[in-house]
Phi, psi and omega in degrees: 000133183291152185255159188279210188267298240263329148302318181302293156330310153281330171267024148304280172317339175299347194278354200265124173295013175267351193263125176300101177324307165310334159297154157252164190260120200245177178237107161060040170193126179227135186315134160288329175300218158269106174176109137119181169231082207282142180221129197240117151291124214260099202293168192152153178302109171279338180255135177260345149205158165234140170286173183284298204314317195108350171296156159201151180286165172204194187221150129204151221254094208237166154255135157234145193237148184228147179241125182243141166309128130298121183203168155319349208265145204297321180284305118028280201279338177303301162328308183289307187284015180250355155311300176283339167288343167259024150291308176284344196256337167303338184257356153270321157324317193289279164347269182313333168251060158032028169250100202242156188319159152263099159323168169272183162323115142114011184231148178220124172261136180267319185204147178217133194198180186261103180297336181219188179268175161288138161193165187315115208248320185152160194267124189301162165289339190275340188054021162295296229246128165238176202252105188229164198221168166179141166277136196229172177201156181220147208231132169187162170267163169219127144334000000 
């Protein structure tokens, strides 16, 4: 069985240095606690041109989301949103030196990149644990 976009993806992101390695990287479920990372697929028009040939560029458009300790205190928090600005400029590094997902059959990726900043998506009720998030998107072709 050919494996998807959305597999292809997570394991890209497993590349990244910035993600605490003891965590996991999840598909549309992130730990309520302090744990881990979720990558969501996000709905949207996936083809963005279709060519004469039958080929079409197309997009997809995911969150990727992470849960962190929460707390009042500034540095704490500096921290969690200073995750995701080195989360963006990785995946724009990645873009610019052509190190982009292994695709399925019949797909070629052009760019892959954060579409929004990282920010606070919400707060557990215990007010330990937050939610923060960014939106990315990935651009390829199909055959």
């Amino acid at each position: 069985m050919n494996k998807t976009i959305i597999e292809s993806v997570r394991e890209f992101i497993k590349k990244c240095p910035y993600l605490d390695e003891l965590k996991n990287i999840n598909v549309d479920f992130l730990s309520p606690n302090n744990g881990g990372y979720s990558i969501d697929e996000q709905p949207t028009e996936t083809i963005l041109t279709r060519y004469i040939d039958g080929s079409t560029e197309r997009q997809f458009v995911f969150a990727f989301s992470a849960r962190f300790a929460w707390n009042q205190e500034r540095e704490n928090n500096i921290n969690n949103s200073g995750f995701f600005e080195h989360f963006q400029q990785w995946l724009e590094e990645c873009t610019e030196n052509d190190d982009l997902p292994d695709m399925p059959d019949g797909m070629t990726p052009f760019s892959i990149k954060a579409t929004s900043s990282g920010y606070l998506y919400g707060i557990e009720n215990s007010q330990r644990y937050a939610k923060y998030q960014c939106q990315c998107q990935l651009i390829y072709d199909k055959e």
